Amino acid sequence: MAINFNRKILLEDGQEYYGYGFGATGDKVLEIVFNTSMVGYQEILSDPSYTDQAVVMTYPLIGNYGMAEEDYESAHPSIGALIVREYNDEPSNFRSAATLGEVMKKYGIVGVWGVDTRKLNRSIRDFGSRRALVTDAATPRENGLQLLKESSLPTDAVSRVSRKTPAEIPAEQARFHVAAIDCGMKQNIVRSLNKRGCSVTIVPWDTTAETIRSLQPDGVFISNGPGDPTDVPQTIETIRQLLGTVPIFGICLGHQIISLAYGARTYKLKFGHRGGNHPVKNLETGKIEITSQNHSYAVDKDSLRHTPLKVTHMNLLDQTVEGVKCEKDRVFSVQYHPESAPGPQDSAYLFDRFIHMMEEGGTHHA
């Protein structure tokens, strides 16, 4: 251990990784995961899906273009920690309004740089996501392991990051009205819907089906979000009651919630999918999409056999389910992020599919 290291990451299996602190200070027990994106650290930092997670970036240089006011995906970033190889505190970008470290300090996000991220990411890949303690370098290993043993990760992440009250985001030329269930929704989803003529009413994660029906939406959207989809039975029940009554589109956690509402099962992946370069095959067109992903859980393909859902997309890296649909009920979902931010634009057509479904519905309440 170098003498001047002042922070470390202690994994629950005893591995230690030393580095230097930036951002906020203090001890945190988090789930450690990695992200393979080469750009977009601001969007990653402000994506609510990373709540309670320590994200290790595989790209070596982070912070070099600062933080721009227009690029946040949520108003109050809730990520647990950011771990990087090299941190740049002097950004070169005319849009930058603050450094990454300044923003992390403001929102209580701890950071560690100087870590051997190649070794750490290989460990996550080989042994899976685990609990990790981000702490001072001087913290005794035995004390840290005892803290990890006594700590459990919270299961209320969605309720913490979701809106507490409804909000209306009008479109300039509104053609449709979408009720969007906020489980930790990224801002670019709302922008993608607004751009296509959808006024959006964002509702909290536990909003009832009755309340959503009272809004008279042309379509219902279920957002991305953090954690295990089985932790939100209220949202699953809401969707179950709405099936077949209105077009429904789900992304990421929303995809898992739709599958659970139809009676399928979900399971936790070894280390999840996080990055902007995941190949997904559209089984209906045969085309390959390069996608932006961020999730720990997946839908069990075998469990879909006893449901009316049809698999529409497949991950080419591990053959996990990436999309489903029920044509009769006008329901479809994908495991990845067609709104990107950051990431490729290959999948933006899915928003157009949702618009087409609402057009066919014939009742516009814009």
Coordinates of C-alpha atoms in Angstrom, one line a residue:
M1 CA 0.0 0.0 0.0
A2 CA 1.4 3.4 -1.0
I3 CA 1.7 5.7 2.0
N4 CA -0.3 8.6 0.5
F5 CA -3.4 6.5 -0.4
N6 CA -6.2 7.9 1.8
R7 CA -9.3 5.8 0.6
K8 CA -10.0 2.2 -0.1
I9 CA -12.7 -0.2 -1.3
L10 CA -13.1 -3.4 0.8
L11 CA -15.1 -6.2 -0.9
E12 CA -17.1 -8.6 1.2
D13 CA -14.7 -11.4 0.2
G14 CA -11.8 -9.5 1.7
Q15 CA -10.2 -8.0 -1.4
E16 CA -8.9 -4.4 -0.9
Y17 CA -8.3 -1.7 -3.5
Y18 CA -6.6 1.5 -2.5
G19 CA -6.9 5.0 -4.0
Y20 CA -7.4 8.7 -3.4
G21 CA -10.7 10.3 -2.3
F22 CA -12.7 12.9 -4.3
G23 CA -16.3 14.1 -4.0
A24 CA -17.9 13.5 -0.6
T25 CA -16.3 11.7 2.4
G26 CA -17.5 9.1 4.8
D27 CA -18.1 5.3 4.9
K28 CA -20.7 3.7 2.6
V29 CA -21.8 0.1 2.2
L30 CA -22.9 -0.4 -1.4
E31 CA -23.3 -2.9 -4.2
I32 CA -20.3 -2.7 -6.5
V33 CA -20.9 -2.9 -10.3
F34 CA -19.1 -1.8 -13.5
N35 CA -20.0 0.3 -16.5
T36 CA -18.3 -0.1 -19.9
S37 CA -19.3 3.3 -21.4
M38 CA -16.6 5.5 -22.8
V39 CA -18.5 8.7 -22.4
G40 CA -21.5 9.9 -20.4
Y41 CA -20.3 9.8 -16.8
Q42 CA -22.6 12.8 -16.0
E43 CA -25.7 10.8 -17.2
I44 CA -24.5 7.8 -15.3
L45 CA -23.9 9.8 -12.2
S46 CA -27.5 11.2 -12.3
D47 CA -29.3 8.0 -13.4
P48 CA -31.6 6.9 -10.5
S49 CA -31.1 3.3 -11.5
Y50 CA -27.7 3.5 -9.8
T51 CA -29.1 4.2 -6.3
D52 CA -27.1 2.4 -3.6
Q53 CA -24.5 1.2 -6.1
A54 CA -20.7 1.9 -6.4
V55 CA -20.0 2.2 -10.1
V56 CA -16.6 1.3 -11.4
M57 CA -15.8 2.9 -14.7
T58 CA -13.9 0.8 -17.2
Y59 CA -12.9 3.8 -19.2
P60 CA -9.7 5.1 -17.6
L61 CA -10.2 9.0 -17.7
I62 CA -13.2 10.5 -16.0
G63 CA -14.1 14.1 -15.3
N64 CA -12.3 15.7 -18.3
Y65 CA -15.4 17.5 -19.7
G66 CA -16.9 18.6 -16.4
M67 CA -20.6 18.8 -15.7
A68 CA -23.1 20.6 -17.9
E69 CA -26.5 21.9 -16.5
E70 CA -28.5 20.5 -19.4
D71 CA -27.1 16.9 -19.2
Y72 CA -28.5 15.7 -15.8
E73 CA -30.9 12.7 -16.0
S74 CA -32.3 13.5 -12.5
A75 CA -32.5 16.6 -10.4
H76 CA -30.9 14.9 -7.3
P77 CA -28.3 12.2 -8.2
S78 CA -28.6 9.2 -5.9
I79 CA -25.7 7.0 -7.0
G80 CA -23.7 5.7 -4.1
A81 CA -20.1 6.0 -5.3
L82 CA -18.0 6.5 -8.4
I83 CA -14.7 4.6 -8.7
V84 CA -12.2 5.6 -11.5
R85 CA -8.7 5.0 -12.6
E86 CA -7.8 8.7 -13.3
Y87 CA -9.9 11.7 -12.2
N88 CA -9.6 15.0 -14.0
D89 CA -10.5 18.0 -11.9
E90 CA -9.7 20.6 -14.6
P91 CA -12.3 20.1 -17.3
S92 CA -11.9 21.5 -20.8
N93 CA -15.5 22.2 -22.1
F94 CA -17.2 25.5 -22.6
R95 CA -20.5 23.9 -21.4
S96 CA -19.1 22.8 -18.1
A97 CA -20.6 24.6 -15.0
A98 CA -18.9 22.5 -12.3
T99 CA -16.3 19.8 -11.8
L100 CA -17.5 16.2 -11.3
G101 CA -16.0 16.3 -7.8
E102 CA -17.9 19.4 -6.8
V103 CA -21.2 17.9 -7.9
M104 CA -20.4 14.7 -6.0
K105 CA -19.6 16.6 -2.9
K106 CA -22.9 18.5 -3.2
Y107 CA -25.0 15.4 -3.4
G108 CA -23.0 13.2 -0.9
I109 CA -21.5 10.9 -3.5
V110 CA -18.2 9.4 -2.5
G111 CA -15.5 8.9 -5.1
V112 CA -12.2 7.0 -5.2
W113 CA -9.6 7.4 -8.0
G114 CA -6.2 5.9 -8.6
V115 CA -7.6 2.4 -8.2
D116 CA -6.5 -0.5 -10.4
T117 CA -9.9 -0.5 -12.1
R118 CA -8.8 -3.2 -14.6
K119 CA -8.2 -5.7 -11.8
L120 CA -11.3 -4.6 -9.9
N121 CA -13.5 -4.9 -13.0
R122 CA -12.1 -8.4 -13.7
S123 CA -13.0 -9.4 -10.2
I124 CA -16.6 -8.2 -10.6
R125 CA -16.8 -10.0 -13.9
D126 CA -15.3 -13.3 -12.6
F127 CA -17.0 -13.4 -9.1
G128 CA -20.0 -11.2 -9.6
S129 CA -21.4 -8.1 -8.0
R130 CA -20.9 -8.0 -4.3
R131 CA -21.3 -5.7 -1.3
A132 CA -18.4 -3.3 -0.8
L133 CA -17.4 -0.8 1.8
V134 CA -15.9 2.5 0.6
T135 CA -13.9 3.8 3.6
D136 CA -10.7 5.5 4.8
A137 CA -7.5 3.7 3.9
A138 CA -6.7 3.3 7.6
T139 CA -9.8 1.4 8.5
P140 CA -8.8 -2.0 9.8
R141 CA -9.7 -4.8 7.4
E142 CA -11.4 -6.8 10.2
N143 CA -13.5 -3.9 11.3
G144 CA -14.6 -3.3 7.7
L145 CA -15.5 -6.9 7.1
Q146 CA -17.5 -7.0 10.3
L147 CA -19.4 -3.9 9.1
L148 CA -20.1 -5.5 5.8
K149 CA -21.3 -8.7 7.5
E150 CA -23.7 -6.7 9.7
S151 CA -25.0 -4.5 6.8
S152 CA -27.7 -5.3 4.3
L153 CA -28.6 -3.3 1.2
P154 CA -31.9 -1.4 1.4
T155 CA -34.9 -2.6 -0.7
D156 CA -36.8 0.7 -0.8
A157 CA -34.8 2.4 -3.6
V158 CA -37.7 3.0 -5.9
S159 CA -39.8 4.7 -3.3
R160 CA -36.8 7.0 -2.5
V161 CA -36.1 8.1 -6.1
S162 CA -39.7 8.3 -7.4
R163 CA -41.7 11.5 -7.4
K164 CA -43.9 12.0 -4.4
T165 CA -46.6 14.0 -6.3
P166 CA -47.7 14.0 -9.9
A167 CA -46.2 16.4 -12.4
E168 CA -47.4 17.5 -15.9
I169 CA -44.8 18.1 -18.6
P170 CA -46.6 19.5 -21.7
A171 CA -45.5 19.0 -25.3
E172 CA -45.3 22.0 -27.6
Q173 CA -47.7 20.4 -30.1
A174 CA -49.5 17.8 -28.1
R175 CA -51.2 14.9 -29.9
F176 CA -51.3 12.4 -27.1
H177 CA -51.4 12.2 -23.3
V178 CA -49.1 9.7 -21.6
A179 CA -49.2 8.6 -18.0
A180 CA -45.7 7.8 -17.0
I181 CA -45.1 5.7 -13.8
D182 CA -41.9 7.1 -12.2
C183 CA -39.8 4.2 -10.7
G184 CA -36.6 6.3 -11.1
M185 CA -37.2 7.8 -14.5
K186 CA -34.5 9.4 -16.6
Q187 CA -35.2 12.9 -18.0
N188 CA -34.4 11.9 -21.6
I189 CA -37.4 9.6 -21.6
V190 CA -39.7 12.6 -21.0
R191 CA -37.9 14.5 -23.6
S192 CA -38.2 11.6 -26.1
L193 CA -42.0 11.5 -25.5
N194 CA -42.4 15.3 -25.6
K195 CA -40.5 15.5 -28.9
R196 CA -43.0 13.1 -30.4
G197 CA -46.0 15.2 -29.4
C198 CA -46.8 13.5 -26.1
S199 CA -47.8 15.5 -23.0
V200 CA -46.6 13.5 -20.0
T201 CA -48.2 13.2 -16.6
I202 CA -45.5 11.7 -14.3
V203 CA -47.1 9.8 -11.4
P204 CA -45.4 8.2 -8.3
W205 CA -44.4 4.5 -8.4
D206 CA -47.3 3.4 -6.2
T207 CA -50.1 5.2 -8.1
T208 CA -53.2 3.0 -8.4
A209 CA -54.7 1.8 -11.6
E210 CA -57.9 3.7 -10.7
T211 CA -56.0 6.9 -10.4
I212 CA -54.2 6.4 -13.7
R213 CA -57.5 5.6 -15.5
S214 CA -58.9 8.9 -14.1
L215 CA -56.2 10.7 -16.1
Q216 CA -57.7 9.3 -19.3
P217 CA -54.3 8.7 -20.9
D218 CA -53.8 7.5 -24.5
G219 CA -50.9 5.3 -23.2
V220 CA -49.1 4.3 -20.1
F221 CA -45.4 4.2 -19.7
I222 CA -43.4 2.4 -17.0
S223 CA -39.9 3.7 -16.4
N224 CA -36.5 2.4 -15.5
G225 CA -35.4 2.3 -11.9
P226 CA -33.2 0.8 -9.3
G227 CA -33.2 -2.6 -7.5
D228 CA -35.2 -5.8 -7.6
P229 CA -38.5 -5.6 -9.5
T230 CA -40.2 -7.9 -6.9
D231 CA -39.6 -5.0 -4.3
V232 CA -42.5 -3.0 -6.0
P233 CA -45.6 -5.3 -5.8
Q234 CA -47.8 -2.2 -5.8
T235 CA -46.6 -1.2 -9.3
I236 CA -46.9 -4.8 -10.6
E237 CA -50.5 -4.9 -9.4
T238 CA -51.3 -1.5 -11.0
I239 CA -50.0 -2.8 -14.4
R240 CA -51.8 -6.1 -14.0
Q241 CA -55.1 -4.1 -13.6
L242 CA -54.3 -1.9 -16.6
L243 CA -53.4 -4.8 -19.1
G244 CA -55.6 -4.7 -22.1
T245 CA -57.2 -1.4 -21.4
V246 CA -54.6 1.0 -22.9
P247 CA -51.3 0.8 -24.8
I248 CA -48.4 0.1 -22.4
F249 CA -44.7 0.6 -22.9
G250 CA -42.0 -0.4 -20.4
I251 CA -38.3 0.2 -20.3
C252 CA -35.7 -1.6 -18.1
L253 CA -37.4 -2.0 -14.6
G254 CA -40.6 -1.3 -16.5
H255 CA -39.9 -4.3 -18.7
Q256 CA -39.4 -6.6 -15.7
I257 CA -42.6 -5.2 -14.0
I258 CA -44.7 -6.0 -17.2
S259 CA -43.3 -9.5 -17.3
L260 CA -44.1 -10.1 -13.6
A261 CA -47.6 -8.7 -14.1
Y262 CA -48.2 -11.4 -16.7
G263 CA -47.0 -14.1 -14.2
A264 CA -43.4 -14.5 -15.5
R265 CA -40.3 -14.6 -13.1
T266 CA -37.2 -12.5 -12.9
Y267 CA -33.7 -13.4 -11.5
K268 CA -30.5 -11.5 -10.7
L269 CA -27.6 -11.6 -13.1
K270 CA -24.1 -12.4 -12.0
F271 CA -22.8 -8.8 -12.7
G272 CA -25.6 -7.2 -14.7
H273 CA -25.5 -5.2 -18.0
R274 CA -24.2 -1.7 -17.8
G275 CA -22.7 0.2 -20.7
G276 CA -23.4 1.7 -24.1
N277 CA -22.3 -1.1 -26.4
H278 CA -24.5 -4.2 -25.8
P279 CA -25.6 -6.0 -29.0
V280 CA -29.3 -7.0 -29.1
K281 CA -31.0 -8.8 -31.9
N282 CA -34.5 -7.8 -32.9
L283 CA -36.1 -11.2 -33.5
E284 CA -38.9 -9.7 -35.6
T285 CA -36.6 -7.9 -38.1
G286 CA -33.3 -9.8 -37.7
K287 CA -31.5 -6.5 -37.2
I288 CA -28.8 -6.0 -34.6
E289 CA -29.1 -3.0 -32.3
I290 CA -26.2 -1.6 -30.2
T291 CA -27.9 -0.6 -27.0
S292 CA -27.5 1.3 -23.8
Q293 CA -28.1 -0.8 -20.7
N294 CA -28.2 -0.5 -16.9
H295 CA -29.7 -3.4 -14.9
S296 CA -29.0 -6.2 -12.5
Y297 CA -32.1 -8.3 -13.1
A298 CA -33.5 -10.2 -16.2
V299 CA -36.7 -11.9 -17.1
D300 CA -36.6 -15.7 -17.0
K301 CA -37.2 -16.9 -20.6
D302 CA -38.7 -20.3 -19.5
S303 CA -41.2 -18.6 -17.3
L304 CA -42.7 -16.7 -20.3
R305 CA -44.0 -19.9 -21.8
H306 CA -47.1 -19.9 -19.7
T307 CA -47.9 -16.2 -20.5
P308 CA -49.2 -14.5 -23.6
L309 CA -45.9 -12.6 -23.9
K310 CA -43.7 -13.2 -26.9
V311 CA -39.9 -12.6 -26.9
T312 CA -39.0 -9.9 -29.4
H313 CA -35.4 -9.1 -28.5
M314 CA -32.4 -11.2 -27.4
N315 CA -29.1 -10.2 -25.9
L316 CA -26.3 -11.6 -28.1
L317 CA -23.7 -11.7 -25.3
D318 CA -25.6 -14.0 -23.0
Q319 CA -28.9 -14.8 -24.7
T320 CA -31.0 -13.1 -22.0
V321 CA -34.5 -11.7 -22.8
E322 CA -34.3 -8.1 -24.0
G323 CA -37.8 -7.5 -25.1
V324 CA -41.4 -8.9 -25.0
K325 CA -44.8 -8.0 -26.3
C326 CA -48.4 -9.0 -26.1
E327 CA -50.1 -7.8 -29.4
K328 CA -53.6 -8.5 -28.1
D329 CA -53.2 -6.3 -25.1
R330 CA -51.1 -3.6 -27.0
V331 CA -48.2 -4.1 -24.5
F332 CA -44.5 -4.2 -25.2
S333 CA -41.3 -3.6 -23.3
V334 CA -37.5 -3.7 -23.7
Q335 CA -34.8 -4.3 -21.1
Y336 CA -32.4 -1.7 -22.5
H337 CA -32.7 2.1 -22.9
P338 CA -33.9 3.4 -26.3
E339 CA -33.7 7.0 -24.9
S340 CA -30.0 6.4 -24.4
A341 CA -28.3 9.3 -22.7
P342 CA -25.6 8.2 -22.9
G343 CA -25.4 5.7 -25.7
P344 CA -26.3 4.8 -29.3
Q345 CA -29.5 5.9 -31.0
D346 CA -30.3 2.6 -32.7
S347 CA -33.5 1.9 -30.7
A348 CA -35.3 5.3 -30.8
Y349 CA -37.9 3.6 -33.1
L350 CA -39.5 2.0 -30.1
F351 CA -40.9 5.4 -29.0
D352 CA -42.4 5.7 -32.6
R353 CA -44.0 2.2 -32.1
F354 CA -45.6 3.5 -28.9
I355 CA -47.0 6.5 -30.8
H356 CA -48.3 4.2 -33.5
M357 CA -50.1 2.1 -30.9
M358 CA -51.8 5.2 -29.5
E359 CA -52.7 6.4 -33.0
E360 CA -54.5 3.1 -33.5
G361 CA -56.2 3.5 -30.2
G362 CA -58.1 6.4 -31.7
T363 CA -58.9 8.3 -28.5
H364 CA -56.6 11.3 -28.0
H365 CA -56.7 13.3 -24.7
A366 CA -53.9 15.8 -25.4

